[in-house]
């Protein structure tokens, strides 16, 4: 795995430091990192000067660990020697979350420039989700994210909001529209601009999203921002479509689903490193 930019730059230094941190983590904690990436890639194409890495990773321990009456925690917070927030989920927790309708791990494995992991794991996890998870539940996860921010709307417009939260609202709104346009089949792209390209939206909305991303990458947005008109309309539109989504039928959780999740877990518990 190579650094995402020129060697010697600050972002390359952060990349190599985090890459080393994950190697050390595997050795010190007796686990394997299946995938590790930076959440900033969901929204931005390049780092701003005040870039702060926000890493998420999926890991698995030895089979013997899961036979214990007192297994270790299924989440990890990792201290690293660089400005970064680093946390991870055990594969068992990851699979249960997906089956319950939390699509975030699918976003993590689509992150570019991974710091660590197995080359085949991202494709394998996405394939599992396509076969056994419920797109309607995934869509509801994004709708609930919008619903939790509904109080921020002053009449018919969104009040000022921090950029990171606005990115989440835009991306969740686009994901909801993507699911609707694709009849709730498939897994949408994770990155903001990729989901915008994959979704049929008005040119004015696409332009507002591109401008917001460009301003963020240039370091022009430091505190809070008020979304432009088309972005505001997008979020409101998907909130208004909520009742129809809530009425959709969910896929049943079956014994076959549980068995396939077990098989997937055991496969990756014994797969050797790259």
mmCIF file of C-alpha atoms in Angstrom:
data_model
loop_
_atom_site.group_PDB
_atom_site.id
_atom_site.type_symbol
_atom_site.label_atom_id
_atom_site.label_comp_id
_atom_site.label_asym_id
_atom_site.label_seq_id
_atom_site.Cartn_x
_atom_site.Cartn_y
_atom_site.Cartn_z
ATOM 1 C CA UNK A 1 0.000 0.000 0.000
ATOM 2 C CA UNK A 2 1.452 3.348 -0.990
ATOM 3 C CA UNK A 3 1.039 6.814 0.423
ATOM 4 C CA UNK A 4 -1.758 8.880 -1.122
ATOM 5 C CA UNK A 5 0.475 11.792 -2.058
ATOM 6 C CA UNK A 6 4.090 12.751 -2.549
ATOM 7 C CA UNK A 7 6.597 11.431 -0.068
ATOM 8 C CA UNK A 8 7.799 14.213 2.204
ATOM 9 C CA UNK A 9 4.456 16.008 2.404
ATOM 10 C CA UNK A 10 2.671 16.329 5.735
ATOM 11 C CA UNK A 11 -0.170 14.043 4.629
ATOM 12 C CA UNK A 12 2.344 11.372 3.552
ATOM 13 C CA UNK A 13 4.019 11.611 6.944
ATOM 14 C CA UNK A 14 0.664 11.062 8.648
ATOM 15 C CA UNK A 15 -0.088 8.154 6.304
ATOM 16 C CA UNK A 16 3.189 6.360 7.058
ATOM 17 C CA UNK A 17 2.823 6.962 10.797
ATOM 18 C CA UNK A 18 -0.679 5.482 10.814
ATOM 19 C CA UNK A 19 0.409 2.598 8.599
ATOM 20 C CA UNK A 20 3.115 1.782 11.160
ATOM 21 C CA UNK A 21 0.640 2.176 14.036
ATOM 22 C CA UNK A 22 -1.617 -0.494 12.554
ATOM 23 C CA UNK A 23 1.308 -2.900 12.116
ATOM 24 C CA UNK A 24 2.242 -2.340 15.756
ATOM 25 C CA UNK A 25 -1.377 -2.808 16.817
ATOM 26 C CA UNK A 26 -1.557 -6.203 15.119
ATOM 27 C CA UNK A 27 1.610 -7.379 16.859
ATOM 28 C CA UNK A 28 0.836 -5.967 20.297
ATOM 29 C CA UNK A 29 -2.851 -6.979 20.484
ATOM 30 C CA UNK A 30 -2.592 -10.287 18.601
ATOM 31 C CA UNK A 31 -5.223 -9.349 16.024
ATOM 32 C CA UNK A 32 -5.486 -8.752 12.287
ATOM 33 C CA UNK A 33 -6.696 -5.535 10.715
ATOM 34 C CA UNK A 34 -8.976 -6.402 7.800
ATOM 35 C CA UNK A 35 -9.397 -2.825 6.595
ATOM 36 C CA UNK A 36 -8.455 0.637 7.853
ATOM 37 C CA UNK A 37 -9.230 3.950 6.184
ATOM 38 C CA UNK A 38 -9.781 7.667 6.722
ATOM 39 C CA UNK A 39 -13.347 8.998 6.918
ATOM 40 C CA UNK A 40 -12.298 12.338 5.422
ATOM 41 C CA UNK A 41 -12.177 10.536 2.059
ATOM 42 C CA UNK A 42 -15.961 10.237 2.208
ATOM 43 C CA UNK A 43 -16.247 13.968 1.573
ATOM 44 C CA UNK A 44 -13.010 15.532 0.351
ATOM 45 C CA UNK A 45 -10.656 14.755 -2.530
ATOM 46 C CA UNK A 46 -7.680 16.437 -0.899
ATOM 47 C CA UNK A 47 -6.690 17.485 2.601
ATOM 48 C CA UNK A 48 -6.902 21.025 3.951
ATOM 49 C CA UNK A 49 -3.998 22.551 5.893
ATOM 50 C CA UNK A 50 -5.639 21.804 9.254
ATOM 51 C CA UNK A 51 -6.278 18.171 8.282
ATOM 52 C CA UNK A 52 -6.964 15.783 11.179
ATOM 53 C CA UNK A 53 -7.167 12.085 10.335
ATOM 54 C CA UNK A 54 -10.349 10.301 11.430
ATOM 55 C CA UNK A 55 -9.678 6.589 10.978
ATOM 56 C CA UNK A 56 -11.998 3.607 11.219
ATOM 57 C CA UNK A 57 -10.916 -0.009 10.983
ATOM 58 C CA UNK A 58 -12.322 -3.532 11.150
ATOM 59 C CA UNK A 59 -10.311 -6.259 12.851
ATOM 60 C CA UNK A 60 -10.511 -9.888 13.897
ATOM 61 C CA UNK A 61 -8.810 -11.841 16.658
ATOM 62 C CA UNK A 62 -7.800 -15.504 16.823
ATOM 63 C CA UNK A 63 -10.504 -18.182 16.985
ATOM 64 C CA UNK A 64 -9.422 -19.015 20.544
ATOM 65 C CA UNK A 65 -10.340 -15.508 21.664
ATOM 66 C CA UNK A 66 -14.003 -16.000 20.742
ATOM 67 C CA UNK A 67 -14.187 -19.234 22.774
ATOM 68 C CA UNK A 68 -13.457 -17.385 26.010
ATOM 69 C CA UNK A 69 -16.172 -16.749 28.584
ATOM 70 C CA UNK A 70 -14.702 -13.272 28.970
ATOM 71 C CA UNK A 71 -13.727 -12.018 25.501
ATOM 72 C CA UNK A 72 -12.145 -8.609 25.060
ATOM 73 C CA UNK A 73 -14.183 -5.574 24.054
ATOM 74 C CA UNK A 74 -15.538 -5.555 20.506
ATOM 75 C CA UNK A 75 -14.372 -1.970 19.908
ATOM 76 C CA UNK A 76 -10.896 -0.463 20.120
ATOM 77 C CA UNK A 77 -9.724 3.106 20.629
ATOM 78 C CA UNK A 78 -6.092 3.463 19.576
ATOM 79 C CA UNK A 79 -3.612 6.132 20.650
ATOM 80 C CA UNK A 80 -1.214 7.105 17.857
ATOM 81 C CA UNK A 81 1.753 9.463 17.562
ATOM 82 C CA UNK A 82 0.077 11.783 15.083
ATOM 83 C CA UNK A 83 -3.002 14.052 15.086
ATOM 84 C CA UNK A 84 -5.711 11.458 14.505
ATOM 85 C CA UNK A 85 -8.792 9.810 15.940
ATOM 86 C CA UNK A 86 -8.520 6.035 15.483
ATOM 87 C CA UNK A 87 -11.186 3.502 16.445
ATOM 88 C CA UNK A 88 -12.215 0.074 15.217
ATOM 89 C CA UNK A 89 -14.836 -2.648 15.374
ATOM 90 C CA UNK A 90 -14.395 -6.377 15.756
ATOM 91 C CA UNK A 91 -15.677 -8.291 12.714
ATOM 92 C CA UNK A 92 -18.358 -9.936 14.863
ATOM 93 C CA UNK A 93 -19.733 -6.529 15.872
ATOM 94 C CA UNK A 94 -19.455 -5.378 12.253
ATOM 95 C CA UNK A 95 -21.562 -8.233 10.880
ATOM 96 C CA UNK A 96 -24.231 -7.870 13.561
ATOM 97 C CA UNK A 97 -24.429 -4.124 12.880
ATOM 98 C CA UNK A 98 -24.862 -4.707 9.137
ATOM 99 C CA UNK A 99 -27.606 -7.272 9.673
ATOM 100 C CA UNK A 100 -29.419 -4.841 11.978
ATOM 101 C CA UNK A 101 -29.258 -2.119 9.319
ATOM 102 C CA UNK A 102 -26.149 -0.046 10.084
ATOM 103 C CA UNK A 103 -24.373 0.515 6.729
ATOM 104 C CA UNK A 104 -21.365 2.427 8.092
ATOM 105 C CA UNK A 105 -18.923 -0.514 7.758
ATOM 106 C CA UNK A 106 -19.728 -0.599 4.026
ATOM 107 C CA UNK A 107 -18.631 3.031 3.827
ATOM 108 C CA UNK A 108 -15.414 2.216 5.675
ATOM 109 C CA UNK A 109 -14.361 -0.573 3.320
ATOM 110 C CA UNK A 110 -14.915 1.655 0.281
ATOM 111 C CA UNK A 111 -12.451 4.264 1.592
ATOM 112 C CA UNK A 112 -9.493 4.797 -0.721
ATOM 113 C CA UNK A 113 -5.812 4.660 0.312
ATOM 114 C CA UNK A 114 -6.243 2.129 3.164
ATOM 115 C CA UNK A 115 -3.639 2.153 5.915
ATOM 116 C CA UNK A 116 -3.855 -1.595 6.451
ATOM 117 C CA UNK A 117 -5.959 -4.623 5.636
ATOM 118 C CA UNK A 118 -6.540 -7.580 3.360
ATOM 119 C CA UNK A 119 -6.955 -6.770 -0.336
ATOM 120 C CA UNK A 120 -9.982 -9.047 -0.754
ATOM 121 C CA UNK A 121 -11.895 -8.062 2.367
ATOM 122 C CA UNK A 122 -13.731 -4.940 1.080
ATOM 123 C CA UNK A 123 -15.200 -6.751 -1.922
ATOM 124 C CA UNK A 124 -16.071 -9.746 0.254
ATOM 125 C CA UNK A 125 -17.942 -7.653 2.838
ATOM 126 C CA UNK A 126 -19.875 -5.738 0.175
ATOM 127 C CA UNK A 127 -20.847 -9.044 -1.484
ATOM 128 C CA UNK A 128 -22.090 -10.380 1.853
ATOM 129 C CA UNK A 129 -24.198 -7.247 2.372
ATOM 130 C CA UNK A 130 -25.665 -7.471 -1.129
ATOM 131 C CA UNK A 131 -26.721 -11.059 -0.548
ATOM 132 C CA UNK A 132 -27.912 -11.091 3.052
ATOM 133 C CA UNK A 133 -28.512 -7.562 4.366
ATOM 134 C CA UNK A 134 -31.557 -5.339 3.902
ATOM 135 C CA UNK A 135 -31.255 -2.175 1.765
ATOM 136 C CA UNK A 136 -34.467 -0.815 3.291
ATOM 137 C CA UNK A 137 -32.920 -0.977 6.763
ATOM 138 C CA UNK A 138 -29.804 0.734 5.409
ATOM 139 C CA UNK A 139 -31.971 3.485 3.933
ATOM 140 C CA UNK A 140 -33.815 3.874 7.244
ATOM 141 C CA UNK A 141 -30.477 4.379 8.986
ATOM 142 C CA UNK A 142 -29.823 7.385 6.749
ATOM 143 C CA UNK A 143 -33.363 8.686 7.153
ATOM 144 C CA UNK A 144 -33.028 8.545 10.946
ATOM 145 C CA UNK A 145 -29.831 10.576 10.643
ATOM 146 C CA UNK A 146 -31.827 13.298 8.888
ATOM 147 C CA UNK A 147 -34.689 13.025 11.358
ATOM 148 C CA UNK A 148 -32.344 13.618 14.306
ATOM 149 C CA UNK A 149 -31.337 16.960 12.764
ATOM 150 C CA UNK A 150 -34.875 18.047 11.899
ATOM 151 C CA UNK A 151 -34.878 20.514 14.795
ATOM 152 C CA UNK A 152 -32.215 22.528 12.958
ATOM 153 C CA UNK A 153 -34.706 23.630 10.310
ATOM 154 C CA UNK A 154 -36.018 27.123 10.949
ATOM 155 C CA UNK A 155 -39.312 27.069 9.107
ATOM 156 C CA UNK A 156 -38.248 25.768 5.702
ATOM 157 C CA UNK A 157 -34.487 26.400 5.797
ATOM 158 C CA UNK A 158 -31.598 24.794 7.636
ATOM 159 C CA UNK A 159 -29.846 26.989 10.197
ATOM 160 C CA UNK A 160 -26.066 27.327 10.389
ATOM 161 C CA UNK A 161 -24.314 24.020 10.953
ATOM 162 C CA UNK A 162 -20.750 22.716 11.215
ATOM 163 C CA UNK A 163 -19.430 21.472 7.835
ATOM 164 C CA UNK A 164 -18.922 17.854 8.924
ATOM 165 C CA UNK A 165 -22.551 17.501 9.995
ATOM 166 C CA UNK A 166 -23.756 19.150 6.802
ATOM 167 C CA UNK A 167 -21.694 16.669 4.745
ATOM 168 C CA UNK A 168 -23.408 13.836 6.624
ATOM 169 C CA UNK A 169 -26.854 15.276 5.897
ATOM 170 C CA UNK A 170 -26.095 15.796 2.210
ATOM 171 C CA UNK A 171 -24.628 12.324 1.794
ATOM 172 C CA UNK A 172 -27.497 10.645 3.654
ATOM 173 C CA UNK A 173 -30.003 12.563 1.509
ATOM 174 C CA UNK A 174 -28.232 11.495 -1.680
ATOM 175 C CA UNK A 175 -28.072 7.885 -0.477
ATOM 176 C CA UNK A 176 -31.823 7.930 0.174
ATOM 177 C CA UNK A 177 -32.455 9.268 -3.309
ATOM 178 C CA UNK A 178 -30.064 6.692 -4.793
ATOM 179 C CA UNK A 179 -31.916 3.849 -3.075
ATOM 180 C CA UNK A 180 -35.250 5.161 -4.321
ATOM 181 C CA UNK A 181 -33.978 5.524 -7.889
ATOM 182 C CA UNK A 182 -32.450 2.023 -7.779
ATOM 183 C CA UNK A 183 -35.535 0.373 -6.266
ATOM 184 C CA UNK A 184 -33.714 -0.434 -3.033
ATOM 185 C CA UNK A 185 -31.254 -2.789 -4.677
ATOM 186 C CA UNK A 186 -27.474 -2.690 -4.444
ATOM 187 C CA UNK A 187 -24.957 -0.767 -2.342
ATOM 188 C CA UNK A 188 -24.426 2.927 -3.122
ATOM 189 C CA UNK A 189 -20.965 4.473 -3.489
ATOM 190 C CA UNK A 190 -19.630 5.813 -0.212
ATOM 191 C CA UNK A 191 -17.861 9.020 -1.281
ATOM 192 C CA UNK A 192 -19.936 12.190 -1.495
ATOM 193 C CA UNK A 193 -19.024 13.174 -5.054
ATOM 194 C CA UNK A 194 -19.345 9.585 -6.306
ATOM 195 C CA UNK A 195 -22.851 9.218 -4.904
ATOM 196 C CA UNK A 196 -23.704 12.609 -6.421
ATOM 197 C CA UNK A 197 -22.514 11.346 -9.818
ATOM 198 C CA UNK A 198 -24.432 8.077 -9.450
ATOM 199 C CA UNK A 199 -27.707 9.811 -8.532
ATOM 200 C CA UNK A 200 -29.981 11.747 -10.870
ATOM 201 C CA UNK A 201 -30.024 15.285 -9.433
ATOM 202 C CA UNK A 202 -30.436 18.783 -10.846
ATOM 203 C CA UNK A 203 -27.288 20.524 -12.143
ATOM 204 C CA UNK A 204 -27.778 23.403 -9.691
ATOM 205 C CA UNK A 205 -27.657 20.957 -6.766
ATOM 206 C CA UNK A 206 -24.566 19.248 -8.147
ATOM 207 C CA UNK A 207 -22.924 22.653 -8.522
ATOM 208 C CA UNK A 208 -23.699 23.651 -4.929
ATOM 209 C CA UNK A 209 -22.236 20.393 -3.601
ATOM 210 C CA UNK A 210 -19.092 20.782 -5.705
ATOM 211 C CA UNK A 211 -18.656 24.374 -4.525
ATOM 212 C CA UNK A 212 -19.039 23.345 -0.876
ATOM 213 C CA UNK A 213 -16.405 20.614 -1.247
ATOM 214 C CA UNK A 214 -14.005 22.941 -3.078
ATOM 215 C CA UNK A 215 -14.335 25.616 -0.387
ATOM 216 C CA UNK A 216 -13.687 23.028 2.327
ATOM 217 C CA UNK A 217 -10.615 21.669 0.556
ATOM 218 C CA UNK A 218 -9.280 25.217 0.194
ATOM 219 C CA UNK A 219 -9.698 25.795 3.935
ATOM 220 C CA UNK A 220 -12.317 28.504 3.394
ATOM 221 C CA UNK A 221 -14.845 26.958 5.807
ATOM 222 C CA UNK A 222 -13.555 27.032 9.370
ATOM 223 C CA UNK A 223 -16.564 27.227 11.647
ATOM 224 C CA UNK A 224 -20.183 26.964 10.529
ATOM 225 C CA UNK A 225 -21.986 27.216 7.209
ATOM 226 C CA UNK A 226 -25.546 27.804 6.041
ATOM 227 C CA UNK A 227 -26.442 25.446 3.171
ATOM 228 C CA UNK A 228 -27.392 26.862 -0.209
ATOM 229 C CA UNK A 229 -30.945 26.638 -1.534
ATOM 230 C CA UNK A 230 -30.789 23.427 -3.583
ATOM 231 C CA UNK A 231 -28.944 21.550 -0.809
ATOM 232 C CA UNK A 232 -31.560 22.712 1.677
ATOM 233 C CA UNK A 233 -34.344 21.550 -0.665
ATOM 234 C CA UNK A 234 -32.686 18.136 -1.088
ATOM 235 C CA UNK A 235 -32.606 17.479 2.656
ATOM 236 C CA UNK A 236 -36.184 18.677 3.171
ATOM 237 C CA UNK A 237 -37.400 16.570 0.258
ATOM 238 C CA UNK A 238 -35.901 13.384 1.694
ATOM 239 C CA UNK A 239 -37.336 14.170 5.121
ATOM 240 C CA UNK A 240 -40.778 14.563 3.565
ATOM 241 C CA UNK A 241 -40.376 11.198 1.798
ATOM 242 C CA UNK A 242 -39.806 9.475 5.141
ATOM 243 C CA UNK A 243 -43.343 8.087 5.680
ATOM 244 C CA UNK A 244 -43.207 6.177 2.387
ATOM 245 C CA UNK A 245 -39.865 4.653 3.365
ATOM 246 C CA UNK A 246 -41.117 3.737 6.834
ATOM 247 C CA UNK A 247 -44.008 1.859 5.223
ATOM 248 C CA UNK A 248 -41.740 -0.335 3.094
ATOM 249 C CA UNK A 249 -41.433 -4.007 3.944
ATOM 250 C CA UNK A 250 -38.205 -5.130 5.626
ATOM 251 C CA UNK A 251 -36.333 -8.297 4.720
ATOM 252 C CA UNK A 252 -36.839 -11.037 7.312
ATOM 253 C CA UNK A 253 -33.869 -12.288 9.332
ATOM 254 C CA UNK A 254 -33.705 -16.057 8.794
ATOM 255 C CA UNK A 255 -31.674 -18.980 10.086
ATOM 256 C CA UNK A 256 -29.992 -19.120 6.680
ATOM 257 C CA UNK A 257 -28.870 -15.513 7.118
ATOM 258 C CA UNK A 258 -27.407 -16.354 10.526
ATOM 259 C CA UNK A 259 -25.621 -19.401 9.102
ATOM 260 C CA UNK A 260 -24.104 -17.387 6.259
ATOM 261 C CA UNK A 261 -22.919 -14.725 8.705
ATOM 262 C CA UNK A 262 -21.226 -17.455 10.756
ATOM 263 C CA UNK A 263 -19.533 -18.830 7.637
ATOM 264 C CA UNK A 264 -18.326 -15.389 6.624
ATOM 265 C CA UNK A 265 -16.934 -14.762 10.097
ATOM 266 C CA UNK A 266 -15.126 -18.108 10.285
ATOM 267 C CA UNK A 267 -13.674 -17.654 6.804
ATOM 268 C CA UNK A 268 -11.980 -14.408 7.775
ATOM 269 C CA UNK A 269 -10.917 -15.755 11.160
ATOM 270 C CA UNK A 270 -8.597 -18.234 9.428
ATOM 271 C CA UNK A 271 -7.609 -16.404 6.220
ATOM 272 C CA UNK A 272 -3.868 -15.616 6.301
ATOM 273 C CA UNK A 273 -2.499 -12.114 5.831
ATOM 274 C CA UNK A 274 -1.782 -10.803 2.330
#
